[in-house]
Amino acid sequence: MRIWKKNRAGGPSLAPVQCANPHMDGYASAFSAWGAEGSRRLYRALRQAVPIIDASLSKLARLIGEFTIRCNSPQVEERLNQFLQQVPVNGCQYGIQNFISGYLDQLLTYGTAVGEIVLTGDGSSIGALYNADLDEVGFRQGASPLDLQICRRQASGDLVPVPYPELIVTAALNPPSGNYQGVSILSGLPFVSDILLKIYHTIGVNWERVGNVRFAVTYKPSGGEAEQVYARERAEQIAREWGRAMQAGGPVSDFVAVGDVNIRVIGADNQILDSNVPVRQMLEQIVAKLGIPPFLLGLSWSSTERMSSQQADILTSELESYRRLLNPAIQRICQVWLLLHGLPPDCTVCWDNITLQDEVDLADARLKNAQAAQIEAQIGKEELSHG
């Protein structure tokens, strides 16, 4: 029994998805849309409030590295790479590298990234690349859960499918099962960041109080009748003189009082809580979530050279996974350019090695493999000669 049919283009279409609810409409509902918009505002505020989070995402976007495109024809490869270096991006930048940096930054921050290939007026080539604002884009399920419709959000909130979806590139970071949109790398950090910000706010308030020292001036009249009668007048006089002596911006002056006058600093006996341990605990949670080695963020935590090397290797694997998410968008852009110029859409994305240490490790691995092959060949010759 044949379970697939041909579509209008002549190719095979997919059979219905059996595990999906046909009445579900993806993220098209108003509740889901506004919930996603609220999450994006939260993540933007989180990057502004906690500098280490913003620095981590910026470093990931820069550490992703550069790439070149390989084609079967050297002439086509040169033309394509030249175009990618000069293509306008977002109206104020040039080069696909800037487009990919913004694309990855959006992917990490919000879990979903959307970009558009903008054609020239006559449709003969690619005119620009555009990083779309997720607040202006929506997703809707088509005829099948595997059919993703990318829509433009109108002022009324309605979703209208874009007329040319083949010119849209999108990616999702760790999307939950059955969902279109990905999960932000910042998911789970609002609670931890809220605690961290409370600690910082408390430290600021305490230092504002400690830095602007407040004094308690106590006047104790003696048991004499005359002092008790004029105690109020003497207290007011002491207050005036103390205010004059402590006047901000005025000349340094002494305070002279008669009688039993006690002066002490308010709060001097109290000890400010040590914030090193809780702050480090919160930062450890943030660093663990973002996958950035602490030494790249200026955190001088105790670590050995071997541990730093292992952390760098883990970061390399993280960047490799992000590169795999970016490859489809890069290939789509290159294939559209090749097809518009009447060329076969055969191209491969070749990334540069992430660090010079990777070059050294790869060269060392090739050297050891060559030495092992040479030793094995020599042993084989000796066995043949003895046989």
CSV table of C-alpha atoms in Angstrom, one decimal:
chain,number,residue,atom,x,y,z
A,1,MET,CA,0.0,0.0,0.0
A,2,ARG,CA,1.4,3.4,-1.0
A,3,ILE,CA,1.2,5.8,1.9
A,4,TRP,CA,2.5,8.9,0.1
A,5,LYS,CA,1.1,11.0,-2.8
A,6,LYS,CA,2.8,13.4,-5.2
A,7,ASN,CA,2.4,17.1,-4.7
A,8,ARG,CA,1.8,19.7,-7.3
A,9,ALA,CA,5.5,20.1,-8.1
A,10,GLY,CA,5.7,16.5,-9.1
A,11,GLY,CA,7.8,15.3,-6.1
A,12,PRO,CA,6.7,13.0,-3.3
A,13,SER,CA,4.8,14.6,-0.4
A,14,LEU,CA,4.9,13.4,3.2
A,15,ALA,CA,2.3,11.2,4.7
A,16,PRO,CA,0.2,12.6,7.6
A,17,VAL,CA,2.0,12.7,11.0
A,18,GLN,CA,0.3,10.2,13.2
A,19,CYS,CA,1.6,11.4,16.6
A,20,ALA,CA,0.5,15.1,16.3
A,21,ASN,CA,-2.9,16.7,17.1
A,22,PRO,CA,-4.3,17.9,13.8
A,23,HIS,CA,-6.2,20.7,15.6
A,24,MET,CA,-3.1,22.2,17.1
A,25,ASP,CA,-2.0,25.4,15.4
A,26,GLY,CA,1.6,25.6,16.6
A,27,TYR,CA,2.4,29.1,18.0
A,28,ALA,CA,-0.3,30.9,16.2
A,29,SER,CA,-2.5,31.4,19.2
A,30,ALA,CA,-2.5,34.9,20.8
A,31,PHE,CA,-1.5,33.6,24.2
A,32,SER,CA,1.6,31.8,22.9
A,33,ALA,CA,2.6,34.8,20.8
A,34,TRP,CA,2.4,37.3,23.6
A,35,GLY,CA,4.0,34.8,26.0
A,36,ALA,CA,7.0,34.5,23.6
A,37,GLU,CA,7.2,38.3,23.3
A,38,GLY,CA,7.2,38.6,27.1
A,39,SER,CA,10.1,36.1,27.3
A,40,ARG,CA,12.1,38.1,24.7
A,41,ARG,CA,11.7,41.3,26.7
A,42,LEU,CA,12.8,39.4,29.8
A,43,TYR,CA,15.9,38.1,28.0
A,44,ARG,CA,16.8,41.5,26.7
A,45,ALA,CA,16.5,43.0,30.2
A,46,LEU,CA,18.6,40.1,31.6
A,47,ARG,CA,21.4,41.0,29.2
A,48,GLN,CA,21.3,44.6,30.2
A,49,ALA,CA,21.1,43.9,33.9
A,50,VAL,CA,23.9,41.2,34.2
A,51,PRO,CA,26.9,42.3,32.2
A,52,ILE,CA,28.5,38.8,32.4
A,53,ILE,CA,25.6,37.3,30.5
A,54,ASP,CA,25.9,39.9,27.7
A,55,ALA,CA,29.7,39.4,27.6
A,56,SER,CA,29.3,35.7,27.3
A,57,LEU,CA,26.9,35.8,24.4
A,58,SER,CA,29.0,38.4,22.6
A,59,LYS,CA,32.1,36.3,23.0
A,60,LEU,CA,30.3,33.2,21.6
A,61,ALA,CA,29.3,35.2,18.6
A,62,ARG,CA,32.9,36.3,18.0
A,63,LEU,CA,34.5,32.9,18.8
A,64,ILE,CA,32.4,31.1,16.2
A,65,GLY,CA,35.1,32.0,13.7
A,66,GLU,CA,35.0,32.6,9.9
A,67,PHE,CA,34.3,30.3,7.0
A,68,THR,CA,34.7,30.0,3.2
A,69,ILE,CA,32.6,28.3,0.6
A,70,ARG,CA,34.0,25.6,-1.6
A,71,CYS,CA,32.6,24.8,-5.0
A,72,ASN,CA,33.5,22.4,-7.8
A,73,SER,CA,34.6,25.2,-10.1
A,74,PRO,CA,37.3,27.5,-8.8
A,75,GLN,CA,35.9,30.4,-10.8
A,76,VAL,CA,32.5,30.0,-9.3
A,77,GLU,CA,34.0,29.7,-5.9
A,78,GLU,CA,35.9,32.9,-6.2
A,79,ARG,CA,32.8,34.8,-7.5
A,80,LEU,CA,30.6,33.4,-4.7
A,81,ASN,CA,33.1,34.2,-1.9
A,82,GLN,CA,33.6,37.7,-3.3
A,83,PHE,CA,29.9,38.3,-3.2
A,84,LEU,CA,29.6,37.0,0.4
A,85,GLN,CA,32.2,39.5,1.5
A,86,GLN,CA,30.5,42.5,-0.1
A,87,VAL,CA,26.8,41.7,0.3
A,88,PRO,CA,24.9,44.5,2.2
A,89,VAL,CA,23.5,43.4,5.6
A,90,ASN,CA,20.7,45.2,7.5
A,91,GLY,CA,21.3,48.4,5.6
A,92,CYS,CA,24.4,49.5,7.5
A,93,GLN,CA,26.8,46.5,7.4
A,94,TYR,CA,28.5,44.4,4.7
A,95,GLY,CA,29.5,40.8,4.5
A,96,ILE,CA,27.8,37.6,5.4
A,97,GLN,CA,29.9,37.3,8.6
A,98,ASN,CA,28.0,40.2,10.1
A,99,PHE,CA,24.7,38.6,9.2
A,100,ILE,CA,25.8,35.3,10.8
A,101,SER,CA,27.0,37.0,13.9
A,102,GLY,CA,23.6,38.7,14.4
A,103,TYR,CA,21.8,35.5,13.5
A,104,LEU,CA,23.7,33.5,16.1
A,105,ASP,CA,23.3,36.2,18.7
A,106,GLN,CA,19.5,36.1,18.1
A,107,LEU,CA,19.5,32.3,18.2
A,108,LEU,CA,21.3,32.2,21.6
A,109,THR,CA,19.3,35.0,23.2
A,110,TYR,CA,15.8,33.9,22.1
A,111,GLY,CA,16.3,30.3,21.0
A,112,THR,CA,15.0,31.1,17.5
A,113,ALA,CA,16.6,33.1,14.7
A,114,VAL,CA,15.0,34.3,11.5
A,115,GLY,CA,16.8,35.9,8.5
A,116,GLU,CA,15.7,37.0,5.0
A,117,ILE,CA,17.3,36.9,1.6
A,118,VAL,CA,16.4,40.2,-0.1
A,119,LEU,CA,16.5,40.0,-3.9
A,120,THR,CA,17.3,42.9,-6.2
A,121,GLY,CA,14.5,44.8,-7.9
A,122,ASP,CA,14.6,42.7,-11.0
A,123,GLY,CA,15.1,39.5,-9.1
A,124,SER,CA,18.3,38.6,-10.9
A,125,SER,CA,20.5,38.3,-7.7
A,126,ILE,CA,20.7,38.8,-4.0
A,127,GLY,CA,20.6,42.4,-3.0
A,128,ALA,CA,20.9,42.2,0.8
A,129,LEU,CA,20.6,40.0,3.9
A,130,TYR,CA,18.3,41.0,6.7
A,131,ASN,CA,18.1,39.9,10.3
A,132,ALA,CA,14.4,39.9,11.1
A,133,ASP,CA,12.9,41.1,14.4
A,134,LEU,CA,11.2,38.2,16.1
A,135,ASP,CA,8.5,40.5,17.4
A,136,GLU,CA,7.4,41.1,13.8
A,137,VAL,CA,7.5,37.4,12.8
A,138,GLY,CA,5.3,34.5,13.8
A,139,PHE,CA,5.1,30.7,13.2
A,140,ARG,CA,2.1,28.7,12.2
A,141,GLN,CA,1.6,25.0,11.4
A,142,GLY,CA,0.6,24.3,7.9
A,143,ALA,CA,-1.2,21.2,6.6
A,144,SER,CA,1.2,19.0,8.6
A,145,PRO,CA,3.2,19.4,11.8
A,146,LEU,CA,6.3,19.2,9.5
A,147,ASP,CA,5.0,22.1,7.4
A,148,LEU,CA,6.2,25.3,9.1
A,149,GLN,CA,4.7,28.5,7.9
A,150,ILE,CA,6.6,31.7,8.5
A,151,CYS,CA,4.3,34.6,8.9
A,152,ARG,CA,4.5,38.4,9.2
A,153,ARG,CA,2.7,39.8,12.2
A,154,GLN,CA,0.5,42.7,11.3
A,155,ALA,CA,-0.5,45.7,13.6
A,156,SER,CA,-3.7,43.9,14.6
A,157,GLY,CA,-1.7,40.8,15.7
A,158,ASP,CA,-2.9,38.6,12.9
A,159,LEU,CA,-0.4,36.3,11.2
A,160,VAL,CA,-0.1,36.5,7.4
A,161,PRO,CA,2.2,33.9,5.6
A,162,VAL,CA,5.1,35.5,3.8
A,163,PRO,CA,4.7,35.2,0.0
A,164,TYR,CA,8.2,33.7,-0.7
A,165,PRO,CA,9.1,31.4,2.2
A,166,GLU,CA,12.0,30.0,0.2
A,167,LEU,CA,13.8,33.3,0.9
A,168,ILE,CA,13.6,32.9,4.7
A,169,VAL,CA,16.2,31.1,6.7
A,170,THR,CA,15.4,30.1,10.3
A,171,ALA,CA,17.0,28.0,13.1
A,172,ALA,CA,15.9,26.8,16.5
A,173,LEU,CA,18.0,26.0,19.5
A,174,ASN,CA,17.0,22.8,21.3
A,175,PRO,CA,13.3,23.0,20.4
A,176,PRO,CA,11.0,21.0,22.7
A,177,SER,CA,9.3,18.0,21.1
A,178,GLY,CA,6.4,19.1,18.9
A,179,ASN,CA,7.3,22.8,19.0
A,180,TYR,CA,8.7,25.1,16.3
A,181,GLN,CA,10.5,27.6,18.4
A,182,GLY,CA,13.7,26.9,20.3
A,183,VAL,CA,14.7,27.4,23.9
A,184,SER,CA,17.0,30.3,24.8
A,185,ILE,CA,20.3,29.6,26.3
A,186,LEU,CA,19.3,32.0,29.0
A,187,SER,CA,16.4,29.8,30.0
A,188,GLY,CA,16.6,29.1,33.7
A,189,LEU,CA,18.8,32.1,34.5
A,190,PRO,CA,16.1,34.7,35.5
A,191,PHE,CA,15.8,33.1,39.0
A,192,VAL,CA,19.5,32.9,39.6
A,193,SER,CA,20.1,36.4,38.1
A,194,ASP,CA,17.4,37.8,40.4
A,195,ILE,CA,19.2,36.6,43.5
A,196,LEU,CA,22.5,37.9,42.1
A,197,LEU,CA,20.9,41.4,41.5
A,198,LYS,CA,19.4,41.4,45.0
A,199,ILE,CA,22.9,40.8,46.5
A,200,TYR,CA,24.4,43.5,44.4
A,201,HIS,CA,21.6,45.9,45.3
A,202,THR,CA,22.0,45.2,49.0
A,203,ILE,CA,25.8,45.7,48.7
A,204,GLY,CA,25.2,49.1,47.0
A,205,VAL,CA,22.7,50.2,49.7
A,206,ASN,CA,25.0,49.1,52.5
A,207,TRP,CA,28.0,50.9,51.1
A,208,GLU,CA,25.9,54.0,50.5
A,209,ARG,CA,25.1,54.0,54.2
A,210,VAL,CA,28.6,53.1,55.3
A,211,GLY,CA,30.3,55.5,52.9
A,212,ASN,CA,28.1,58.4,54.0
A,213,VAL,CA,28.8,58.0,57.7
A,214,ARG,CA,26.0,58.9,60.2
A,215,PHE,CA,26.8,59.9,63.8
A,216,ALA,CA,24.8,59.5,67.0
A,217,VAL,CA,25.5,62.4,69.4
A,218,THR,CA,24.2,61.8,72.9
A,219,TYR,CA,24.2,64.4,75.6
A,220,LYS,CA,23.8,63.2,79.2
A,221,PRO,CA,23.1,66.0,81.7
A,222,SER,CA,24.4,65.6,85.2
A,223,GLY,CA,22.3,65.4,88.3
A,224,GLY,CA,22.6,69.2,88.9
A,225,GLU,CA,19.4,71.1,88.9
A,226,ALA,CA,20.7,73.9,86.7
A,227,GLU,CA,21.8,71.4,83.9
A,228,GLN,CA,18.4,69.6,84.0
A,229,VAL,CA,16.6,72.9,83.6
A,230,TYR,CA,18.7,74.0,80.6
A,231,ALA,CA,19.2,70.5,79.1
A,232,ARG,CA,17.0,71.3,76.2
A,233,GLU,CA,18.7,74.5,75.3
A,234,ARG,CA,22.1,72.8,75.6
A,235,ALA,CA,21.0,69.9,73.4
A,236,GLU,CA,19.8,72.3,70.7
A,237,GLN,CA,23.1,74.2,71.0
A,238,ILE,CA,25.1,71.0,70.6
A,239,ALA,CA,23.0,70.0,67.6
A,240,ARG,CA,23.7,73.4,65.9
A,241,GLU,CA,27.4,73.2,66.5
A,242,TRP,CA,27.6,69.6,65.4
A,243,GLY,CA,25.7,70.5,62.2
A,244,ARG,CA,28.1,73.4,61.5
A,245,ALA,CA,31.1,71.2,62.1
A,246,MET,CA,29.8,68.4,59.8
A,247,GLN,CA,28.4,70.8,57.1
A,248,ALA,CA,29.2,69.2,53.7
A,249,GLY,CA,31.6,71.2,51.6
A,250,GLY,CA,32.5,73.5,54.4
A,251,PRO,CA,35.9,74.1,56.0
A,252,VAL,CA,37.2,71.5,58.5
A,253,SER,CA,36.2,72.7,62.0
A,254,ASP,CA,36.3,71.3,65.5
A,255,PHE,CA,33.4,70.5,67.7
A,256,VAL,CA,33.6,71.6,71.3
A,257,ALA,CA,31.0,70.7,73.9
A,258,VAL,CA,30.7,71.0,77.6
A,259,GLY,CA,29.3,68.1,79.7
A,260,ASP,CA,29.0,64.4,79.1
A,261,VAL,CA,28.7,64.1,75.3
A,262,ASN,CA,29.1,60.7,73.6
A,263,ILE,CA,29.7,60.5,69.8
A,264,ARG,CA,29.7,57.2,67.9
A,265,VAL,CA,29.1,56.1,64.3
A,266,ILE,CA,25.8,54.5,63.6
A,267,GLY,CA,26.2,50.9,62.4
A,268,ALA,CA,29.9,50.7,63.2
A,269,ASP,CA,29.3,47.7,65.5
A,270,ASN,CA,27.5,45.7,62.8
A,271,GLN,CA,29.4,43.6,60.3
A,272,ILE,CA,28.4,43.6,56.6
A,273,LEU,CA,27.7,40.1,55.4
A,274,ASP,CA,30.4,38.5,53.2
A,275,SER,CA,29.0,38.3,49.7
A,276,ASN,CA,31.9,36.4,48.1
A,277,VAL,CA,30.4,32.9,48.6
A,278,PRO,CA,26.8,33.6,47.4
A,279,VAL,CA,27.9,35.7,44.5
A,280,ARG,CA,30.3,33.1,43.3
A,281,GLN,CA,27.7,30.4,43.6
A,282,MET,CA,25.3,32.4,41.4
A,283,LEU,CA,28.1,33.2,38.9
A,284,GLU,CA,29.0,29.5,38.8
A,285,GLN,CA,25.4,28.7,37.8
A,286,ILE,CA,25.4,31.3,35.1
A,287,VAL,CA,28.8,30.2,33.7
A,288,ALA,CA,27.7,26.5,33.7
A,289,LYS,CA,24.6,27.4,31.7
A,290,LEU,CA,26.4,29.6,29.1
A,291,GLY,CA,29.3,27.1,28.6
A,292,ILE,CA,32.0,29.8,28.7
A,293,PRO,CA,35.3,29.0,30.6
A,294,PRO,CA,35.6,31.4,33.6
A,295,PHE,CA,39.0,32.7,32.6
A,296,LEU,CA,37.5,34.1,29.4
A,297,LEU,CA,35.2,36.3,31.4
A,298,GLY,CA,37.9,37.7,33.7
A,299,LEU,CA,36.9,35.4,36.6
A,300,SER,CA,40.1,34.6,38.5
A,301,TRP,CA,38.9,31.3,40.0
A,302,SER,CA,41.5,28.8,41.0
A,303,SER,CA,42.1,26.3,38.1
A,304,THR,CA,45.1,24.3,36.9
A,305,GLU,CA,46.5,24.5,33.4
A,306,ARG,CA,45.1,21.1,32.6
A,307,MET,CA,41.6,22.2,33.7
A,308,SER,CA,41.8,25.3,31.6
A,309,SER,CA,42.8,23.2,28.6
A,310,GLN,CA,39.9,20.8,29.2
A,311,GLN,CA,37.5,23.8,29.5
A,312,ALA,CA,38.8,25.1,26.2
A,313,ASP,CA,38.2,21.8,24.5
A,314,ILE,CA,34.6,21.8,25.9
A,315,LEU,CA,34.1,25.3,24.5
A,316,THR,CA,35.4,24.1,21.1
A,317,SER,CA,32.7,21.3,21.0
A,318,GLU,CA,30.1,23.9,21.9
A,319,LEU,CA,31.1,26.1,19.1
A,320,GLU,CA,31.1,23.2,16.7
A,321,SER,CA,27.5,22.4,17.6
A,322,TYR,CA,26.5,26.1,16.9
A,323,ARG,CA,28.3,25.9,13.6
A,324,ARG,CA,26.1,22.9,12.6
A,325,LEU,CA,23.1,25.1,13.3
A,326,LEU,CA,24.4,27.9,11.1
A,327,ASN,CA,25.3,25.7,8.2
A,328,PRO,CA,21.8,25.4,6.7
A,329,ALA,CA,21.3,29.1,6.6
A,330,ILE,CA,24.7,29.7,4.9
A,331,GLN,CA,24.1,27.0,2.4
A,332,ARG,CA,20.6,28.3,1.6
A,333,ILE,CA,22.0,31.8,0.9
A,334,CYS,CA,24.7,30.3,-1.3
A,335,GLN,CA,22.4,28.0,-3.2
A,336,VAL,CA,19.9,30.9,-3.9
A,337,TRP,CA,22.8,33.0,-5.3
A,338,LEU,CA,24.0,30.1,-7.5
A,339,LEU,CA,20.6,29.3,-8.9
A,340,LEU,CA,19.9,32.9,-9.7
A,341,HIS,CA,23.1,33.0,-11.7
A,342,GLY,CA,22.3,29.7,-13.5
A,343,LEU,CA,24.9,27.7,-11.7
A,344,PRO,CA,24.6,24.3,-10.1
A,345,PRO,CA,23.8,24.7,-6.3
A,346,ASP,CA,26.8,22.6,-5.2
A,347,CYS,CA,28.6,24.2,-2.3
A,348,THR,CA,30.2,23.3,1.0
A,349,VAL,CA,30.8,25.4,4.0
A,350,CYS,CA,34.4,25.1,5.3
A,351,TRP,CA,35.0,26.7,8.7
A,352,ASP,CA,38.3,27.8,10.0
A,353,ASN,CA,39.8,26.1,13.0
A,354,ILE,CA,38.6,27.8,16.1
A,355,THR,CA,42.0,28.5,17.7
A,356,LEU,CA,45.7,28.1,16.9
A,357,GLN,CA,45.8,25.4,19.5
A,358,ASP,CA,43.4,23.4,17.3
A,359,GLU,CA,45.9,23.7,14.4
A,360,VAL,CA,48.7,22.4,16.6
A,361,ASP,CA,46.6,19.5,17.9
A,362,LEU,CA,45.5,18.5,14.4
A,363,ALA,CA,49.1,18.7,13.1
A,364,ASP,CA,50.3,16.6,16.1
A,365,ALA,CA,47.6,14.1,15.4
A,366,ARG,CA,48.5,13.8,11.7
A,367,LEU,CA,52.2,13.4,12.7
A,368,LYS,CA,51.5,10.6,15.1
A,369,ASN,CA,49.2,8.9,12.6
A,370,ALA,CA,52.0,9.1,9.9
A,371,GLN,CA,54.6,7.7,12.4
A,372,ALA,CA,52.2,4.9,13.3
A,373,ALA,CA,51.6,4.1,9.6
A,374,GLN,CA,55.4,4.1,8.9
A,375,ILE,CA,56.1,1.8,11.9
A,376,GLU,CA,53.3,-0.6,10.8
A,377,ALA,CA,54.7,-0.6,7.2
A,378,GLN,CA,58.2,-1.3,8.5
A,379,ILE,CA,56.9,-4.2,10.6
A,380,GLY,CA,55.0,-5.6,7.6
A,381,LYS,CA,58.2,-5.5,5.5
A,382,GLU,CA,60.2,-7.3,8.2
A,383,GLU,CA,57.6,-10.0,8.5
A,384,LEU,CA,57.6,-10.6,4.8
A,385,SER,CA,61.4,-10.7,4.7
A,386,HIS,CA,61.5,-13.3,7.5
A,387,GLY,CA,58.7,-15.3,6.0
